[in-house]
Short mmCIF file of C-alpha atoms in Angstrom, two decimals:
data_model
loop_
_atom_site.label_atom_id
_atom_site.label_comp_id
_atom_site.label_asym_id
_atom_site.label_seq_id
_atom_site.Cartn_x
_atom_site.Cartn_y
_atom_site.Cartn_z
CA MET O 1 11.84 6.86 -10.57
CA LYS O 2 9.73 9.87 -9.60
CA LEU O 3 8.92 11.54 -6.32
CA PHE O 4 5.42 12.67 -5.37
CA VAL O 5 4.22 14.83 -2.48
CA ILE O 6 0.93 14.55 -0.63
CA SER O 7 0.57 17.73 1.41
CA ASP O 8 -1.98 19.35 3.65
CA ASN O 9 -1.03 22.87 2.53
CA ILE O 10 -0.31 24.66 -0.71
CA ASP O 11 3.00 26.11 0.53
CA THR O 12 4.66 22.71 0.89
CA GLN O 13 3.20 21.47 -2.38
CA LEU O 14 4.32 24.63 -4.20
CA GLY O 15 7.83 24.41 -2.73
CA MET O 16 8.14 20.83 -3.93
CA ARG O 17 6.70 21.79 -7.30
CA LEU O 18 9.47 24.38 -7.70
CA THR O 19 11.99 21.54 -7.40
CA GLY O 20 10.16 19.49 -10.01
CA ILE O 21 8.19 17.22 -7.69
CA GLU O 22 4.52 16.82 -8.56
CA GLY O 23 1.92 16.50 -5.85
CA VAL O 24 -1.53 17.14 -4.45
CA VAL O 25 -3.03 19.04 -1.55
CA VAL O 26 -5.60 17.13 0.52
CA HIS O 27 -7.36 17.73 3.83
CA GLN O 28 -9.76 14.84 4.53
CA PRO O 29 -9.02 11.16 5.26
CA GLN O 30 -10.87 10.01 2.12
CA GLU O 31 -8.75 12.42 0.03
CA VAL O 32 -5.60 10.94 1.56
CA ALA O 33 -6.83 7.44 0.69
CA GLN O 34 -7.56 8.49 -2.91
CA ALA O 35 -4.15 10.14 -3.27
CA LEU O 36 -2.37 7.06 -1.93
CA GLU O 37 -4.39 4.81 -4.24
CA ARG O 38 -3.35 6.98 -7.19
CA VAL O 39 0.30 6.93 -6.16
CA PHE O 40 0.46 3.18 -5.58
CA SER O 41 -1.12 2.52 -8.97
CA ASP O 42 1.58 4.56 -10.75
CA GLY O 43 4.60 2.31 -11.28
CA GLU O 44 6.94 5.24 -11.96
CA ILE O 45 6.64 6.79 -8.49
CA GLY O 46 9.30 5.47 -6.12
CA VAL O 47 9.05 7.84 -3.16
CA VAL O 48 5.99 9.52 -1.63
CA LEU O 49 6.57 12.51 0.62
CA MET O 50 3.73 13.07 3.10
CA THR O 51 3.41 15.90 5.58
CA THR O 52 3.32 14.97 9.25
CA LYS O 53 -0.19 16.34 9.66
CA LEU O 54 -1.55 13.91 7.04
CA VAL O 55 0.33 10.94 8.46
CA ASN O 56 -1.18 11.77 11.86
CA LEU O 57 -4.62 12.17 10.26
CA CYS O 58 -4.61 8.61 8.85
CA PRO O 59 -1.94 6.64 10.73
CA GLU O 60 -3.56 3.22 10.25
CA LEU O 61 -3.94 3.71 6.50
CA VAL O 62 -0.37 4.92 6.04
CA PHE O 63 1.01 2.11 8.21
CA GLU O 64 -1.00 -0.46 6.24
CA TYR O 65 0.44 0.81 2.95
CA LYS O 66 3.96 0.74 4.41
CA LEU O 67 3.54 -2.87 5.52
CA THR O 68 1.82 -4.27 2.44
CA HIS O 69 3.67 -2.53 -0.41
CA LYS O 70 7.35 -2.56 -1.26
CA ARG O 71 7.10 0.51 -3.48
CA PRO O 72 6.79 3.40 -3.31
CA LEU O 73 8.48 4.33 -0.08
CA ILE O 74 6.40 6.67 2.11
CA VAL O 75 8.51 9.32 3.82
CA GLU O 76 7.06 11.65 6.45
CA ILE O 77 8.20 15.24 6.05
CA PRO O 78 7.60 18.20 8.35
CA ASP O 79 5.54 21.02 6.91
CA ARG O 80 5.87 24.73 7.61
CA HIS O 81 4.14 24.32 10.99
CA ALA O 82 6.20 21.35 12.13
CA THR O 83 7.07 21.10 15.78
CA ALA O 84 8.51 17.56 15.78
CA HIS O 85 12.24 17.01 15.75
CA ILE O 86 13.50 14.94 12.83
CA SER O 87 15.39 12.54 15.13
CA GLU O 88 12.13 11.76 16.97
CA THR O 89 10.42 11.09 13.64
CA ILE O 90 13.18 8.78 12.46
CA SER O 91 13.26 6.93 15.79
CA ARG O 92 9.47 6.46 15.71
CA TYR O 93 9.62 5.20 12.12
CA ILE O 94 12.31 2.63 12.99
CA ARG O 95 10.39 1.56 16.10
CA GLU O 96 7.22 1.04 14.06
CA ALA O 97 8.93 -0.66 11.12
CA VAL O 98 11.43 -2.88 12.92
CA GLY O 99 10.26 -2.94 16.51
CA ILE O 100 13.55 -1.64 17.92
CA ARG O 101 13.63 1.29 20.31
CA ILE O 102 16.59 3.62 19.72
#
């Protein structure tokens, strides 16, 4: 199982690349959609890391993929400009996925 990163900046993508994780840098909603289509068509990818900025750029698209596909798992990661706290991100993800407020 492979990991893949979809980032909005080269720094995050390069950092992941140094750890052996392939990825792409995108900036527009249609680029995000194309990257997700590519990832979901590759049966070897098990986890997709997406920067918060991209998740916020296309929330409906990302949520749709999370609801309609079992694999790969989409995980939101903060980028170098992140201001969100990780506990808030995890709580929001659980609230959206399960409907439970923590």
